[in-house]
XYZ file of C-alpha atoms in Angstrom:
527
model
C 173.914 221.085 36.808
C 173.253 218.633 32.949
C 170.602 221.487 31.887
C 173.239 224.457 32.753
C 176.272 222.132 31.092
C 173.978 222.844 28.284
C 172.888 225.756 28.408
C 176.625 226.931 28.694
C 177.785 225.203 25.641
C 174.860 226.434 23.299
C 175.347 229.864 24.888
C 179.565 228.749 23.487
C 178.591 228.086 20.681
C 175.861 231.412 19.866
C 178.680 233.576 20.766
C 181.450 231.411 18.941
C 179.650 231.436 16.144
C 179.028 235.953 16.323
C 183.002 236.202 17.158
C 183.440 234.616 14.048
C 180.783 236.444 11.477
C 181.618 239.565 12.792
C 184.960 238.982 11.812
C 183.682 237.749 8.415
C 182.314 241.115 7.445
C 185.450 242.541 8.403
C 187.331 240.456 6.667
C 185.070 241.038 3.914
C 184.988 244.304 4.411
C 188.603 245.264 4.146
C 189.297 243.593 0.987
C 185.794 246.738 -0.381
C 188.822 248.942 0.494
C 189.985 251.157 -1.855
C 194.061 251.132 -1.954
C 195.685 253.708 -1.281
C 192.323 256.531 -0.660
C 191.509 254.031 2.401
C 187.595 254.407 1.102
C 185.167 252.047 2.362
C 182.235 251.268 -0.204
C 180.266 249.247 2.439
C 180.913 248.058 5.821
C 179.166 244.920 6.545
C 180.531 244.480 9.870
C 178.177 247.347 11.158
C 174.923 245.276 9.873
C 175.879 242.054 10.684
C 176.721 243.397 14.918
C 172.924 245.230 14.943
C 171.554 242.240 13.690
C 172.995 240.365 15.976
C 171.332 242.774 18.754
C 168.127 242.690 17.052
C 167.977 238.716 17.361
C 169.020 238.677 20.655
C 166.937 239.424 23.970
C 168.443 242.207 25.628
C 169.605 240.393 28.454
C 172.101 238.974 25.890
C 174.040 242.200 24.484
C 176.278 242.517 27.459
C 177.742 238.968 26.234
C 177.446 239.547 22.126
C 179.110 243.787 23.230
C 181.651 242.020 24.456
C 183.039 239.290 21.947
C 181.611 241.864 19.210
C 183.995 244.728 21.395
C 187.300 242.027 21.389
C 186.404 240.675 17.923
C 186.791 243.898 16.496
C 189.776 245.371 18.812
C 191.904 242.235 18.020
C 191.310 242.682 14.152
C 192.819 246.171 14.449
C 195.307 245.602 16.778
C 196.319 242.898 14.068
C 196.210 245.268 11.170
C 198.801 247.560 12.952
C 196.254 249.947 14.276
C 197.923 250.554 18.150
C 196.144 249.182 21.103
C 194.130 252.221 22.379
C 192.954 252.914 18.617
C 192.178 249.699 18.092
C 190.104 250.421 21.525
C 188.599 253.220 20.305
C 187.634 251.545 16.969
C 186.064 248.549 19.102
C 184.229 250.952 21.283
C 182.918 253.145 19.046
C 181.317 249.746 17.015
C 179.254 248.238 19.828
C 177.688 252.023 20.635
C 176.541 252.330 17.090
C 174.855 248.511 16.988
C 173.757 249.225 20.958
C 172.068 253.117 19.828
C 170.208 251.148 16.223
C 169.696 248.104 18.614
C 168.117 250.147 20.785
C 166.194 252.259 19.039
C 164.906 249.371 16.411
C 163.278 247.439 18.910
C 161.865 250.234 20.742
C 160.149 251.829 17.802
C 159.399 247.863 16.255
C 157.394 246.371 18.394
C 157.024 243.482 18.690
C 159.686 242.185 16.862
C 161.415 243.521 14.203
C 161.055 241.184 11.189
C 161.781 243.528 7.933
C 158.248 242.939 6.650
C 156.136 245.260 7.679
C 157.135 249.698 6.330
C 157.781 250.724 9.529
C 161.008 248.507 10.209
C 162.537 250.020 6.958
C 161.318 253.054 7.910
C 162.862 252.553 11.982
C 166.170 251.321 9.704
C 166.546 253.772 7.761
C 166.362 256.348 9.927
C 168.943 253.847 12.032
C 170.960 254.779 9.311
C 171.037 258.000 8.312
C 170.907 259.921 12.139
C 171.726 257.136 14.623
C 175.029 256.226 12.824
C 175.024 259.970 12.394
C 175.938 261.018 15.480
C 178.541 257.338 15.898
C 180.336 258.180 13.223
C 181.091 261.989 14.566
C 183.121 259.829 17.277
C 184.355 257.592 14.988
C 185.846 260.301 12.919
C 187.472 261.337 16.070
C 189.786 258.169 16.635
C 191.738 258.829 12.937
C 191.486 262.727 13.569
C 193.289 262.744 17.133
C 195.857 259.415 16.179
C 196.325 259.949 12.680
C 195.526 263.664 11.838
C 193.243 263.352 9.525
C 190.577 265.138 8.007
C 187.900 264.619 10.688
C 185.088 266.128 7.902
C 186.726 263.322 5.753
C 186.613 260.354 8.582
C 183.549 260.876 9.382
C 181.908 260.444 6.141
C 183.678 257.684 5.211
C 182.493 256.070 8.521
C 178.999 257.293 8.082
C 178.487 255.885 3.931
C 180.018 252.765 4.514
C 178.606 251.745 8.074
C 175.345 253.407 6.293
C 175.526 250.578 3.868
C 175.842 247.757 5.731
C 173.404 248.773 8.153
C 170.425 248.731 5.439
C 172.394 245.654 2.937
C 173.197 243.197 6.169
C 170.843 243.513 9.109
C 167.618 243.148 6.709
C 169.008 240.047 4.991
C 170.840 238.587 8.238
C 167.466 238.841 9.895
C 165.184 237.928 7.040
C 167.063 234.232 6.465
C 167.080 234.261 10.770
C 164.023 234.103 11.197
C 162.844 232.432 8.177
C 163.435 228.724 7.126
C 162.767 229.992 3.350
C 164.296 232.275 1.179
C 160.451 232.397 -0.508
C 156.785 232.822 0.383
C 155.608 229.836 -1.553
C 158.026 227.450 -2.680
C 157.178 225.791 -6.093
C 158.545 224.834 -8.840
C 157.225 227.677 -11.065
C 158.466 230.161 -7.565
C 161.923 228.742 -8.014
C 162.584 228.948 -11.559
C 161.232 232.465 -11.623
C 162.919 233.333 -8.442
C 166.493 232.176 -10.588
C 165.186 233.563 -13.518
C 165.286 237.486 -12.030
C 168.345 236.339 -10.178
C 170.302 236.068 -12.780
C 168.694 238.802 -14.987
C 169.841 240.947 -12.271
C 173.105 239.940 -12.490
C 173.591 239.720 -15.471
C 172.497 243.373 -15.438
C 175.435 244.107 -12.833
C 177.971 243.142 -14.973
C 176.330 244.207 -17.393
C 176.020 248.335 -15.984
C 179.580 247.765 -13.853
C 181.772 245.269 -15.759
C 184.695 245.796 -17.219
C 183.232 246.157 -20.689
C 181.183 248.704 -19.681
C 182.908 252.688 -19.581
C 181.154 255.424 -18.157
C 181.473 257.373 -21.523
C 179.268 254.700 -23.538
C 177.090 252.590 -21.014
C 175.529 249.313 -22.473
C 172.808 249.682 -19.915
C 171.583 252.539 -17.725
C 171.472 252.758 -14.362
C 167.674 253.319 -14.006
C 166.675 250.808 -15.681
C 167.148 248.224 -12.626
C 163.962 249.293 -10.756
C 161.477 247.837 -13.266
C 163.736 244.768 -11.806
C 163.525 245.489 -8.434
C 160.179 246.443 -8.887
C 159.023 242.377 -10.048
C 161.555 241.495 -7.866
C 159.378 242.818 -4.914
C 156.127 242.070 -5.991
C 156.975 238.414 -6.627
C 159.115 237.970 -3.607
C 159.167 237.737 0.170
C 162.028 240.688 1.276
C 164.252 237.880 2.696
C 164.437 237.129 -2.085
C 164.740 240.580 -2.515
C 167.677 241.544 -0.323
C 169.826 238.642 -1.252
C 169.901 239.872 -4.366
C 170.126 243.315 -3.474
C 173.718 241.813 -1.352
C 174.300 239.721 -4.802
C 174.033 242.986 -6.550
C 175.709 245.542 -4.067
C 179.323 243.266 -4.028
C 178.787 243.666 -8.159
C 178.562 246.664 -8.433
C 181.154 247.741 -5.515
C 183.841 245.328 -6.671
C 183.595 246.880 -10.523
C 184.111 250.093 -9.127
C 186.713 249.683 -7.417
C 188.397 247.870 -9.937
C 187.664 251.324 -12.548
C 184.631 249.954 -14.122
C 181.447 250.355 -14.751
C 178.793 253.521 -15.108
C 180.425 255.665 -12.387
C 184.129 254.919 -13.171
C 184.365 258.574 -15.159
C 188.428 259.452 -17.092
C 187.889 263.165 -15.055
C 187.065 261.914 -11.743
C 188.830 260.043 -8.977
C 188.166 256.912 -7.507
C 186.672 258.814 -4.643
C 184.160 260.663 -6.682
C 183.510 257.093 -8.567
C 182.396 255.109 -4.601
C 180.867 257.970 -3.815
C 178.179 258.163 -6.614
C 178.085 254.912 -6.329
C 177.148 254.746 -2.767
C 174.057 256.765 -3.086
C 173.081 254.812 -6.315
C 172.633 251.822 -4.179
C 171.552 253.525 -1.220
C 168.311 254.442 -3.396
C 167.992 251.392 -4.850
C 168.660 249.558 -1.740
C 165.830 252.554 0.103
C 163.859 251.518 -2.926
C 163.734 247.281 -2.606
C 162.988 247.218 1.300
C 160.438 249.559 1.643
C 158.893 247.993 -1.808
C 159.124 244.526 -0.536
C 158.261 245.620 2.807
C 154.932 247.238 1.004
C 153.648 243.892 -0.681
C 154.415 242.162 3.015
C 152.965 244.042 4.780
C 149.633 243.702 1.986
C 150.213 239.906 2.155
C 149.980 239.562 5.705
C 146.834 242.287 6.165
C 144.701 240.498 2.946
C 145.687 236.729 4.843
C 144.468 238.598 8.511
C 141.326 239.433 6.792
C 141.167 235.755 4.664
C 141.473 234.111 8.777
C 138.861 236.530 10.042
C 136.594 235.731 7.720
C 137.498 232.522 8.248
C 136.350 232.458 11.705
C 133.495 233.918 10.579
C 132.456 231.862 8.583
C 132.777 229.430 11.013
C 130.673 231.279 13.687
C 128.039 232.219 11.098
C 127.475 228.409 10.595
C 127.983 227.539 14.678
C 124.753 230.281 15.453
C 123.336 229.421 11.640
C 122.801 225.211 13.346
C 122.257 226.784 16.487
C 119.460 228.493 15.825
C 117.563 226.073 13.671
C 118.751 223.483 16.683
C 116.397 226.394 18.844
C 113.951 226.099 16.339
C 113.760 222.654 16.059
C 112.895 222.460 19.558
C 110.621 225.283 20.009
C 107.840 223.700 17.272
C 108.092 220.737 19.195
C 107.348 222.524 21.818
C 104.249 224.235 20.619
C 102.877 221.224 18.653
C 102.977 218.903 21.850
C 102.220 221.661 24.629
C 100.290 224.312 23.210
C 98.689 221.829 19.890
C 98.304 218.594 22.179
C 95.679 221.307 24.997
C 94.334 223.144 21.918
C 92.567 220.838 20.962
C 91.782 218.674 23.653
C 90.203 221.632 24.631
C 88.227 221.216 21.159
C 87.115 217.915 22.029
C 85.761 218.790 25.348
C 84.251 221.153 23.441
C 82.581 219.339 21.097
C 81.834 216.620 24.462
C 79.771 219.375 25.651
C 78.797 221.143 22.802
C 77.023 217.727 22.328
C 75.871 216.385 25.365
C 74.082 219.249 27.013
C 71.156 220.986 25.708
C 71.066 224.438 25.866
C 69.524 226.828 24.357
C 70.333 227.954 20.943
C 72.500 231.324 21.571
C 75.007 228.936 23.886
C 75.176 226.627 21.358
C 75.778 229.135 19.608
C 79.014 230.443 21.018
C 79.611 227.187 21.497
C 80.480 226.521 17.913
C 82.243 229.948 17.670
C 84.982 229.005 20.719
C 85.048 225.910 18.332
C 85.880 227.380 14.798
C 88.220 229.905 17.439
C 90.035 226.914 18.573
C 90.420 225.465 14.920
C 91.484 228.803 13.845
C 94.458 228.209 16.813
C 95.661 225.192 16.143
C 96.282 225.884 12.977
C 97.716 228.742 13.281
C 100.125 226.838 15.392
C 100.478 223.624 12.818
C 101.514 226.642 10.897
C 104.088 228.320 12.809
C 105.619 224.627 13.731
C 106.317 224.876 9.731
C 107.524 228.563 9.753
C 109.851 227.211 12.773
C 110.922 223.860 11.185
C 108.698 221.837 8.646
C 108.526 218.240 9.140
C 109.194 217.937 6.015
C 112.377 218.932 5.297
C 114.000 216.277 8.278
C 111.161 213.639 7.351
C 110.901 213.253 3.261
C 114.013 215.879 2.077
C 114.488 219.280 0.545
C 112.083 218.700 -2.094
C 109.028 217.455 -1.170
C 109.699 220.431 1.729
C 109.839 222.714 -1.013
C 107.077 221.588 -2.599
C 104.821 221.936 0.251
C 105.911 225.220 0.577
C 106.025 226.551 -2.477
C 102.228 225.523 -2.441
C 101.104 226.889 0.440
C 102.340 230.402 -0.787
C 100.444 229.991 -3.867
C 97.288 229.662 -2.367
C 98.117 232.387 0.307
C 99.560 234.926 -2.019
C 97.187 234.309 -5.731
C 101.252 233.959 -7.516
C 101.917 231.608 -10.008
C 104.955 229.508 -8.596
C 107.440 227.522 -11.069
C 109.781 225.061 -9.732
C 111.917 223.003 -10.600
C 114.334 220.701 -8.366
C 116.458 218.064 -9.790
C 119.391 217.806 -6.508
C 118.950 214.317 -4.430
C 119.737 214.350 -0.721
C 121.850 212.020 -0.477
C 123.897 214.943 -2.450
C 122.878 217.489 0.626
C 124.029 217.598 3.846
C 121.786 219.552 6.714
C 123.448 222.104 7.213
C 122.870 222.680 3.111
C 119.162 222.019 3.034
C 118.487 223.791 6.001
C 119.877 226.727 4.314
C 118.247 226.752 0.629
C 114.916 226.098 2.498
C 115.427 229.761 4.364
C 117.032 231.351 1.349
C 113.780 230.103 -0.854
C 111.437 231.052 2.447
C 113.018 234.739 2.814
C 112.900 235.025 -0.823
C 109.045 233.941 -1.201
C 108.139 235.928 1.771
C 109.684 239.267 0.096
C 108.196 238.731 -3.358
C 104.558 238.668 -1.076
C 105.390 241.636 1.044
C 106.986 244.405 -1.833
C 107.593 242.347 -5.467
C 103.415 242.936 -6.846
C 104.891 239.817 -9.079
C 102.648 237.705 -11.216
C 105.048 234.448 -11.098
C 107.967 233.037 -9.379
C 110.629 231.154 -11.117
C 112.656 228.357 -8.783
C 115.240 226.137 -10.212
C 118.034 223.674 -8.276
C 119.985 221.574 -9.831
C 123.310 219.518 -7.929
C 126.082 218.206 -9.374
C 129.114 216.804 -8.418
C 130.688 219.030 -7.549
C 127.797 222.780 -6.477
C 124.917 223.023 -5.716
C 123.209 225.871 -8.165
C 119.684 227.695 -7.463
C 117.514 230.419 -8.915
C 114.818 232.358 -7.710
C 113.341 234.821 -9.775
C 110.274 237.192 -10.109
C 108.791 239.128 -12.074
C 107.856 241.981 -9.651
C 108.310 245.754 -9.708
C 112.248 244.576 -9.032
C 114.641 246.932 -5.896
C 116.749 249.993 -5.791
C 120.479 248.724 -5.995
C 121.764 249.009 -2.783
C 118.833 248.545 -1.037
C 120.643 245.328 0.376
C 123.058 248.268 1.718
C 121.000 249.442 3.905
C 120.539 248.659 7.952
C 117.018 247.499 7.767
C 117.749 244.607 4.742
C 118.137 241.673 8.104
C 116.704 239.631 5.087
C 118.697 239.928 1.983
C 121.413 239.864 4.656
C 121.218 237.151 6.419
C 120.062 234.603 2.651
C 123.513 235.479 2.190
C 125.146 235.220 5.313
C 123.567 231.827 5.430
C 124.763 231.160 2.108
C 128.822 232.309 2.145
C 129.084 230.312 6.036
C 128.789 227.171 3.586
C 131.826 228.612 1.403
C 128.690 229.517 -1.661
C 128.232 232.190 -3.268
C 124.628 234.485 -3.235
C 124.632 237.189 -6.532
C 120.835 239.248 -6.029
C 120.765 241.127 -9.627
C 117.564 243.193 -9.375
C 116.310 246.524 -11.550
C 112.915 248.561 -10.661
C 110.027 247.489 -12.693
C 112.895 244.493 -14.086
C 112.543 242.307 -11.606
C 114.156 240.317 -9.289
C 117.052 237.175 -9.670
C 119.176 235.733 -6.608
C 121.084 233.324 -8.222
C 123.485 231.421 -5.623
C 125.973 228.451 -5.254
C 127.041 226.125 -2.743
C 130.399 224.033 -3.050
C 129.463 220.297 -1.985
C 132.612 219.642 -1.485
C 133.759 222.584 0.984
C 130.119 221.990 2.810
C 131.009 218.048 3.266
C 134.514 219.124 4.589
C 133.255 221.710 7.023
């Protein structure tokens, strides 16, 4: 029971807030009506009604429309219109809001935020097409009741309500959905926001103020677009629509007073306002589309960055699993197969020493012992390749030193190793990644480079681990890393980037290959 009372109280406050906001929009719109012509420059109430429906689920639309209908009808009736005329205007206004909200919510899934180009495009279509249809009904009311010009009434309704939708709806929606005005609330960004807001306000007064005439303007209207581009690229759509709202109010108010760049002496006030409406429509559309495109790009960049973070986390996890599996396989090979072969060799040696066989049999036994020795050595080498014991027991420097020594003996290639990376600065993941990169690099040198000299440098400071591997071999083509068969090079890059590092591979035919890598130590420790 208490919950239902609380829900009813919340709905009552919400409906009261909607009624108040709509009434304020109506009163403010009346202030922007030119007298005695009766030309409405902009009708903010249409934008308020559309925004209210967009922000609430469809099951709430009935209550909201009832409140909007009553508020609109009461305002018209209080303004001197008859009850049928007031009801007619109210019905057209709610029909306009319902049609626009239905189109926007139907085409802009999952929600209308005006941070996507699609939202701004559909809003423009609603302001032009849907509003144009409902304006026919709106023009019919004064045409029947007051015998006004149908075309003239339709044009006024269509332009004023369309501007109200384009200007007020994004303003309300963006403010309600987002708590802050800007994407980043740093002091520097706040100062920049204040600066651009003041600049556009001053521009509006210089363009439309009382000291500016259409014949001798201080500024040209097209000068607003560089400022608009700056605003859109630096700030979110919320900032853009907020500044555009202030700019539009200044422009409309001064033009109604006969000031500004559109107030030609040879034209009527109606022509002044029509010119202003066209200019504001272009400015508002440009600002909305540009800001939504920038916001969409930022969202795409954020999604790509989030995907890259998830990829690096998965790559690190996969590498940990792979190293653990290698360690397990190496232990199994050493403890099972290696020990079995060793025991078999010992038994065979005992049999050879104790039996009095023919020389040919002993020679075969000797050959079998040599084969067993080679098999044992192969198992040891495989275990060392899978997971070098020195990496776990003695650290990265000793493991690299052992590997380089073995590689030099096998390949008869000079290899210099310069190490200054104390183990206490390195995590197990970093040591494993660097060891595997050096291992893969030396394997590539022995297979493809035909080099006579290799130099490996490894240095760790307080910020990062930096390493380089260079050879004087035949080099490789610049696009070899992009080939789908270059698993080794791709694997090296993935290992380093998974730790937040960078890997640069530079090579030219007949000029050798150089691999430079950097791994941040603090990020790796925190990850």
